[in-house]
Coordinates of C-alpha atoms and ligand atoms in Angstrom, one line a residue:
X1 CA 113.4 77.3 29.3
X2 CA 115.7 80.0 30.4
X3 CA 116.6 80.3 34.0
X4 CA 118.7 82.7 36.1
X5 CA 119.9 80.1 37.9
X6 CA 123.1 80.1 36.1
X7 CA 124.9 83.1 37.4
X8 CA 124.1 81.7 41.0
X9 CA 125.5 78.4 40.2
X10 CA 129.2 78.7 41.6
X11 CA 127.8 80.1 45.0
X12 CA 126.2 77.2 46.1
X13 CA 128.0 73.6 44.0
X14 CA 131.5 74.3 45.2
X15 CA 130.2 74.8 49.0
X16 CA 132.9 71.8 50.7
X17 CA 135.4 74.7 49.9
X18 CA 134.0 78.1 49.3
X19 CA 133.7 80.3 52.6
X20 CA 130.9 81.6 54.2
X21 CA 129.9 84.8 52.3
X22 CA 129.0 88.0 53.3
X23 CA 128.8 89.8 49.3
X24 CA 125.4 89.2 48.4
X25 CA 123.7 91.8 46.4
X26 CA 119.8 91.7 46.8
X27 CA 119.3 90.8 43.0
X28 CA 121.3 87.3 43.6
X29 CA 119.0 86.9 47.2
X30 CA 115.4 87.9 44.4
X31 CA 117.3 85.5 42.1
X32 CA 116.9 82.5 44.2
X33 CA 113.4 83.3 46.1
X34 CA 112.9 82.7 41.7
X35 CA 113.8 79.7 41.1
X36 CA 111.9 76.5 40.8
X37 CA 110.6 75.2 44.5
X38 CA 112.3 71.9 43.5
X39 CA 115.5 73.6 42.8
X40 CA 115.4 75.8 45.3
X41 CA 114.7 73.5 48.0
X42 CA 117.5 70.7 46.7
X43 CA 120.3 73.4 46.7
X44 CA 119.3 74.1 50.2
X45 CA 118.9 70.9 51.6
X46 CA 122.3 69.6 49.9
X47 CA 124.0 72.9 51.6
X48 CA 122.1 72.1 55.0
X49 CA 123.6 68.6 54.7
X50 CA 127.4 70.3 54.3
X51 CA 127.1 72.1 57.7
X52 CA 124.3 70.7 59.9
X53 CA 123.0 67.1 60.6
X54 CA 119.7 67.1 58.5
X55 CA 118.0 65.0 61.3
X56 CA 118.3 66.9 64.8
X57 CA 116.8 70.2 65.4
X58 CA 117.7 71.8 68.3
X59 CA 114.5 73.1 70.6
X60 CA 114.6 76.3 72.6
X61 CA 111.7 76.9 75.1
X62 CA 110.3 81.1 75.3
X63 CA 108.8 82.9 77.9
X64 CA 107.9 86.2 79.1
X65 CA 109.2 87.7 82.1
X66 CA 107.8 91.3 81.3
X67 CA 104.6 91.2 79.5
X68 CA 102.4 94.2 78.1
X69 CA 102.5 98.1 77.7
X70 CA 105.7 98.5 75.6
X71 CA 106.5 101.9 74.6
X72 CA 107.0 100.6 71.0
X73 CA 104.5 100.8 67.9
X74 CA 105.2 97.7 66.2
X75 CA 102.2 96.9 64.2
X76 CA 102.9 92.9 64.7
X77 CA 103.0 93.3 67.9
X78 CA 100.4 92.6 70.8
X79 CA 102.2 93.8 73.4
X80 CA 102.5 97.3 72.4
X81 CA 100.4 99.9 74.6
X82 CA 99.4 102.0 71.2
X83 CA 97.3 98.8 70.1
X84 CA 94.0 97.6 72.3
X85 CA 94.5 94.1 72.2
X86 CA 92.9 93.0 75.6
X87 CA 96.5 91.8 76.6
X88 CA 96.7 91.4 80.6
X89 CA 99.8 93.5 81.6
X90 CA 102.4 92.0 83.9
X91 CA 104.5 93.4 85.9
X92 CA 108.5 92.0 86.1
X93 CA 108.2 88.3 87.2
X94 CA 109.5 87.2 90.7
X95 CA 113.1 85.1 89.6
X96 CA 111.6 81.8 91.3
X97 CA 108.6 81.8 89.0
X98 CA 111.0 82.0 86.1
X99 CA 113.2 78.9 87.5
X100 CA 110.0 77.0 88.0
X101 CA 109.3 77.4 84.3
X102 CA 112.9 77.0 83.1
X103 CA 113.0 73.4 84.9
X104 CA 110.0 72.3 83.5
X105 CA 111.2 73.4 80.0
X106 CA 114.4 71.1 80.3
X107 CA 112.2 68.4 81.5
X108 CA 110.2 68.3 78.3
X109 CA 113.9 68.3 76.4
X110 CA 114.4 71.8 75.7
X111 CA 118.7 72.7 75.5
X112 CA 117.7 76.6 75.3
X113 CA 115.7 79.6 77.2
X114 CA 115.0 82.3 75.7
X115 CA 113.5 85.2 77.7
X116 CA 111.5 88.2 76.1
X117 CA 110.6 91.4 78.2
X118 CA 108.0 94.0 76.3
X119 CA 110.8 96.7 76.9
X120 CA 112.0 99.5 74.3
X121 CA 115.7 99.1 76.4
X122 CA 117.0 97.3 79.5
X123 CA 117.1 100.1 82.1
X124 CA 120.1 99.8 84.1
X125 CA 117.9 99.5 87.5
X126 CA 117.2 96.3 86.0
X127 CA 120.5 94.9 85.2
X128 CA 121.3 93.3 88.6
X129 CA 118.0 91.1 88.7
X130 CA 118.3 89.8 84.6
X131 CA 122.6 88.9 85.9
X132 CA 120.8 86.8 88.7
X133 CA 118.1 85.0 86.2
X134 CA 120.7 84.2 83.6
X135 CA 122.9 82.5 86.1
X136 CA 119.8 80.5 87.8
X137 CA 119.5 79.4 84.0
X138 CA 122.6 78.6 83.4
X139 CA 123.1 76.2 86.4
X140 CA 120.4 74.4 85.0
X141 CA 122.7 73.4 82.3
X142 CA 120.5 75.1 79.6
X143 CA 121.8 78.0 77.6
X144 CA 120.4 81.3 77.7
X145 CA 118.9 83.9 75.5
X146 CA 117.4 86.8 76.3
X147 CA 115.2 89.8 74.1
X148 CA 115.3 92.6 75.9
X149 CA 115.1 95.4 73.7
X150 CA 117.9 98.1 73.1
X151 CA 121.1 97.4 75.0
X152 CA 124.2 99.8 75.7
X153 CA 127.7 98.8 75.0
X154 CA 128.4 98.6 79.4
X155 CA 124.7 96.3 79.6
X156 CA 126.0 93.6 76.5
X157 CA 129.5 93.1 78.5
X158 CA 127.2 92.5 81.7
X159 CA 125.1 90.5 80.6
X160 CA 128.4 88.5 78.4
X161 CA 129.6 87.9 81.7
X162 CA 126.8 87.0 83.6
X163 CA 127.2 84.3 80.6
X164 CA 124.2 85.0 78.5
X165 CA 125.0 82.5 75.4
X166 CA 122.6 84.4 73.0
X167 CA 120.8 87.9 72.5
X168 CA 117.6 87.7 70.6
X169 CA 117.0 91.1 68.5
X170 CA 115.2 90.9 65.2
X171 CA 115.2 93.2 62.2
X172 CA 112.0 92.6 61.7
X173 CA 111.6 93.7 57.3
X174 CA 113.8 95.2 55.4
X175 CA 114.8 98.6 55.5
X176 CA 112.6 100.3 53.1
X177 CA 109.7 98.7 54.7
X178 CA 110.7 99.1 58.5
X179 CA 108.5 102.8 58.1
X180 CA 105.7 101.2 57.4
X181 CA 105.7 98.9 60.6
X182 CA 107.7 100.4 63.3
X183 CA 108.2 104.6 64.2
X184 CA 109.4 104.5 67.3
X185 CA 112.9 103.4 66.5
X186 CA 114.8 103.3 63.3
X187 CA 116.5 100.4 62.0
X188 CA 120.1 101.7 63.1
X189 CA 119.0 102.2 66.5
X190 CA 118.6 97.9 66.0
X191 CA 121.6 97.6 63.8
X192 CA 123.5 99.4 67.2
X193 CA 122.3 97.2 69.7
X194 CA 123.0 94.0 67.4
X195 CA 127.1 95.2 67.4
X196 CA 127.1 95.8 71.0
X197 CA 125.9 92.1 71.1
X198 CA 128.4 91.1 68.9
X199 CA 131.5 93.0 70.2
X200 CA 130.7 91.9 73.8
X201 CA 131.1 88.4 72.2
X202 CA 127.9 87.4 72.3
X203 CA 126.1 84.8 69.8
X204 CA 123.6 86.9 68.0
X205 CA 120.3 85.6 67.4
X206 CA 118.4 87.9 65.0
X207 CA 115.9 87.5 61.9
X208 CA 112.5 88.8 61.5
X209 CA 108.7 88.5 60.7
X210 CA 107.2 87.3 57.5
X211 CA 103.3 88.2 56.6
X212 CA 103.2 91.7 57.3
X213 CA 101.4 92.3 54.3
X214 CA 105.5 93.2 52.7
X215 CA 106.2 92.1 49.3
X216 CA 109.1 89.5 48.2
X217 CA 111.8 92.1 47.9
X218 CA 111.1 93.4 51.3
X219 CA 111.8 89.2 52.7
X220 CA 114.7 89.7 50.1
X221 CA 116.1 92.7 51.7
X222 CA 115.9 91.6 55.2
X223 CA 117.7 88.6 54.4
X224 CA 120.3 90.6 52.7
X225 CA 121.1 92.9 55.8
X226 CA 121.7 89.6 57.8
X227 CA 123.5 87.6 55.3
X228 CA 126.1 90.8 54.5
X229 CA 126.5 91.1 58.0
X230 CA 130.5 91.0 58.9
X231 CA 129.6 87.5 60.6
X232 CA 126.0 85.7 60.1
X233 CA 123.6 85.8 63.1
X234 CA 124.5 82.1 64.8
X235 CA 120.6 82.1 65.1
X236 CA 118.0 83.4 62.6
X237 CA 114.6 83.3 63.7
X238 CA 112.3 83.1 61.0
X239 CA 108.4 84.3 62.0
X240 CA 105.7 84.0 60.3
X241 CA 103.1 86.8 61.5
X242 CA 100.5 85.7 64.2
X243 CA 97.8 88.3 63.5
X244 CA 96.5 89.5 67.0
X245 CA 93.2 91.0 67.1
X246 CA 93.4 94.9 67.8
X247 CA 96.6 94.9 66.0
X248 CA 97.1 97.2 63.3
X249 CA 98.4 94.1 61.1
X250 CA 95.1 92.1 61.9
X251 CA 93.5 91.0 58.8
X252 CA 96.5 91.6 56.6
X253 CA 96.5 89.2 53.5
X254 CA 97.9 85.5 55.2
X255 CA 101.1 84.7 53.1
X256 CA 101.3 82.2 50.8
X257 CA 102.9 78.6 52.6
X258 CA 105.3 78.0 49.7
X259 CA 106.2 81.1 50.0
X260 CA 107.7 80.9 53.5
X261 CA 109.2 77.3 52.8
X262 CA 110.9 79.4 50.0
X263 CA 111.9 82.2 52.6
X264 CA 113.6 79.4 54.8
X265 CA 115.3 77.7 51.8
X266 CA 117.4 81.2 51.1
X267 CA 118.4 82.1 54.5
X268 CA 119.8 78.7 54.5
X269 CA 121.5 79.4 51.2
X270 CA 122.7 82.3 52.2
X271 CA 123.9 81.8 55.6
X272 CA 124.6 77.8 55.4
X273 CA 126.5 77.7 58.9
X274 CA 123.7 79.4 61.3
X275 CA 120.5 78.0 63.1
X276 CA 117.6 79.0 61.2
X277 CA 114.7 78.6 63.1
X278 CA 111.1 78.5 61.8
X279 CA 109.7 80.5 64.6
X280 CA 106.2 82.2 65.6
X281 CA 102.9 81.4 63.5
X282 CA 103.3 77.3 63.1
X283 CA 100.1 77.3 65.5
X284 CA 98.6 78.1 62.2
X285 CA 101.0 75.7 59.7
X286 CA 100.1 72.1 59.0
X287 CA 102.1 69.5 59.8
X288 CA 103.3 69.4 55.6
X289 CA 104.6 72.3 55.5
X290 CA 106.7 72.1 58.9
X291 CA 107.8 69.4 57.4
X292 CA 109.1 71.4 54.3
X293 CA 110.6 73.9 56.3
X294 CA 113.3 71.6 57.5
X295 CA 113.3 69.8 54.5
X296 CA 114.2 73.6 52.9
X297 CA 116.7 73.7 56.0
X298 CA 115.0 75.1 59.6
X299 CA 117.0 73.2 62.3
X300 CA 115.7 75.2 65.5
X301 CA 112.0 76.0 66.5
X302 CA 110.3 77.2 69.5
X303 CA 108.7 74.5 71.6
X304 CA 106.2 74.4 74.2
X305 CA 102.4 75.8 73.9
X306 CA 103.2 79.2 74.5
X307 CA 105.3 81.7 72.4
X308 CA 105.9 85.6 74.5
X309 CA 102.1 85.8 74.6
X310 CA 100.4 84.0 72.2
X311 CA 100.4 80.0 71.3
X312 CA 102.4 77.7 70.2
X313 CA 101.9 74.1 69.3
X314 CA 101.4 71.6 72.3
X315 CA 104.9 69.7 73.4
X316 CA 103.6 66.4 72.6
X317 CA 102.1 67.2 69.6
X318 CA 105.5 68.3 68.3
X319 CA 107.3 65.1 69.7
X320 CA 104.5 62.6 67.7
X321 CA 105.5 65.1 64.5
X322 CA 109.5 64.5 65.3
X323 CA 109.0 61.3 65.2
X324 CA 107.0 61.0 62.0
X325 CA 109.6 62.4 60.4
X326 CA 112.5 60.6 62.2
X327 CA 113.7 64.1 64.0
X328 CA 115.8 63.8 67.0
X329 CA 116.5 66.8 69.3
X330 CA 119.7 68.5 69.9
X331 CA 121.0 68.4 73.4
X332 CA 123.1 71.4 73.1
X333 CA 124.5 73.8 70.0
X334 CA 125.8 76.6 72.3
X335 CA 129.0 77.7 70.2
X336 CA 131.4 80.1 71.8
X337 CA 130.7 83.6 69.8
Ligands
LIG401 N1 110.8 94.1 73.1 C1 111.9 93.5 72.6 C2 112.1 93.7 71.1 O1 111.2 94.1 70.4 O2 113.2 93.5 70.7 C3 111.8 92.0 72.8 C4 110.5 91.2 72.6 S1 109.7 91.3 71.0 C5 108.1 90.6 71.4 C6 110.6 90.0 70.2 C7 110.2 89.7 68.7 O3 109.0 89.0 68.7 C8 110.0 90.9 67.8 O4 111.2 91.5 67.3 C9 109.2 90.3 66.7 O5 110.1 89.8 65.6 C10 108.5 89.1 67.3 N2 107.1 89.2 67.3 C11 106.3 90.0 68.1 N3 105.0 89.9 67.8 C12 104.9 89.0 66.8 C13 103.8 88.5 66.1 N4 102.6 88.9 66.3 N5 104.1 87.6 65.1 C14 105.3 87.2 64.9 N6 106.4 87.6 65.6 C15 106.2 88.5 66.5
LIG402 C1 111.5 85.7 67.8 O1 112.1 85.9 66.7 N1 110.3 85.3 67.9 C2 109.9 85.1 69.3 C3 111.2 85.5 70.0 N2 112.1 85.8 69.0 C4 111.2 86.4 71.2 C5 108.7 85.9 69.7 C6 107.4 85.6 68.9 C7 106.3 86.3 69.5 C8 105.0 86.0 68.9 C9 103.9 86.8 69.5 C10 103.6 86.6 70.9 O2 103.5 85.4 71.4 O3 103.5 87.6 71.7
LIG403 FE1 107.6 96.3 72.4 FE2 109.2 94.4 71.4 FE3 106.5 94.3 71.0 FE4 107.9 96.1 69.7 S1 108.1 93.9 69.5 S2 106.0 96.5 70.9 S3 109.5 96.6 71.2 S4 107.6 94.1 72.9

């Protein structure tokens, strides 16, 4: 049998030495979502093993401090006032109600929380009050992300020093299928607010949604505008798409589980030194193919029964599965950006 595998065969055996790199072309990324699922999942977990303990996956806890009537279109998304999806608005949350929620996350063993506010930006009115929740957070001792939509250059450096450890802003697709989901905003006005993240020195955290009904060169090319990024996201959220009725994606045709295992397995490949973390939509995954995800190389997830507005599997029930599998938890993986 002939395989393509051959051209790809110096990136990935001569990893102790080679650097991270940022040159893929798409056709080398379509090149590996090809290969054999045995392959492909060996060269990934052998990478994984180079760069990460292939045992621990680190646990970050999400909630919403801003929930319903975003400005945005995003088809995925239940939270967006041009789709009826029955979702209870809220307005900002009080900073105590947060803390409450924060404590009880580090109780249940979670080293990181994340924030999400259904916000096209961060208005500038609202700066003081997200400086004051990041530093409840961080006395805590957990670290802090936060998804707040666009940010200026000025708001990143605030919220840098206010020590926010991570900002959480996906690219959702690739490029040429962006249009199709989101018009709102283009996928610069995302690429802008990820540099302001970056130059303020913050750890980026961005990835994107899988399931949108996008074909295997779309998951191809958004793993190509994060892996020829200058540096690699430190975190890569990988979702699958939880399809909310009154969506427009609602009913879109479910994608295939080897598939995302597959999608996992090349962002690890390609960027071997970040967090990937198998995110949204394992409410609807059995506990085989979580399993195969960090087999393929997911070493973060999201943990506790609620995601920004929709569920998530039950703590426990993800404890009994760590330990099935022998999984221990990371305290913390904060690295300085
Ligand atoms: N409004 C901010 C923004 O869009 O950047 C922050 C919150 S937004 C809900 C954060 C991310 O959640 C989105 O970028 C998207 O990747 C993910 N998301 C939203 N709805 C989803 C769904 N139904 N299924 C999977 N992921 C979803
Ligand atoms: C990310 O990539 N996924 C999370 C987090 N970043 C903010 C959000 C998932 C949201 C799923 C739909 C919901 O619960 O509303
Ligand atoms: Fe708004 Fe974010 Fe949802 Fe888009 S993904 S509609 S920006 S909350």
């Amino acid at each position: 049998m002939t395989t393509s595998n051959t051209s790809l065969a110096d990136t990935t055996t001569n990893i102790t030495h080679s650097p991270l790199r940022h040159d893929w072309s798409v056709a080398e990324i379509e090149a590996l979502f090809a290969l054999p699922f045995n392959d492909l999942l060996f060269r990934a977990q052998t990478l994984h093993r180079q760069f990460f303990d292939a045992n621990t996956v680190q646990v970050s806890t999400l909630m919403s401090i801003k929930t319903g009537s975003c400005p945005e279109d995003c088809a995925y998304c239940p939270q967006s006032a041009h789709h009826d999806t029955g979702l209870e608005k809220e307005k900002l949350l009080a900073i105590e109600n947060i803390m409450t929620e924060a404590r009880a996350a580090k109780e249940k063993g979670a080293s990181r929380f994340c924030m999400g506010a259904a916000w096209r930006s961060l208005n500038d009115r609202d700066v003081d009050y997200i400086v004051e929740l990041v530093s409840g957070v961080k006395e805590l001792g957990m670290e802090t992300c936060m998804t707040l939509g666009m940010l200026k250059e000025d708001q990143a450096k605030t919220l840098k020093d206010a020590g926010l450890d991570y900002y959480n802003h996906n690219l959702d697709t690739s490029r040429e299928y962006y249009g199709d989901i989101i018009t709102t905003r283009t996928y610069d006005d995302r690429l802008e607010t990820l540099k302001h993240v970056r130059d303020a020195g913050m750890n980026v955290c961005c990835g994107g949604i899988v399931g949108m009904g996008e074909d295997r060169s779309d998951r191809a090319g958004l793993l190509y505008e994060l892996a020829t990024m200058a540096k690699h996201p430190e975190s890569v959220p990988i979702n699958l798409l939880v399809q909310v009725e009154g969506t427009p994606l609602k009913g879109v045709e479910a994608l295939d589980s080897f598939e995302f295992i597959r999608t996992i397995a090349v962002a690890r490949i390609l960027m071997p030194a970040s967090y990937v973390r198998l995110s949204a939509g394992r409410e609807n995954m059995n506990d085989e193919t979580q399993a195969l995800c960090f087999l393929a190389g997911a070493n973060s997830i999201f943990y506790g029964e609620k995601l920004l507005t929709t569920p998530n599997p039950e703590a426990d029930k993800d404890m009994q599965l760590f330990a099935r599998l022998g999984l221990q938890t990371e305290a913390t993986s904060c690295s300085e950006a």
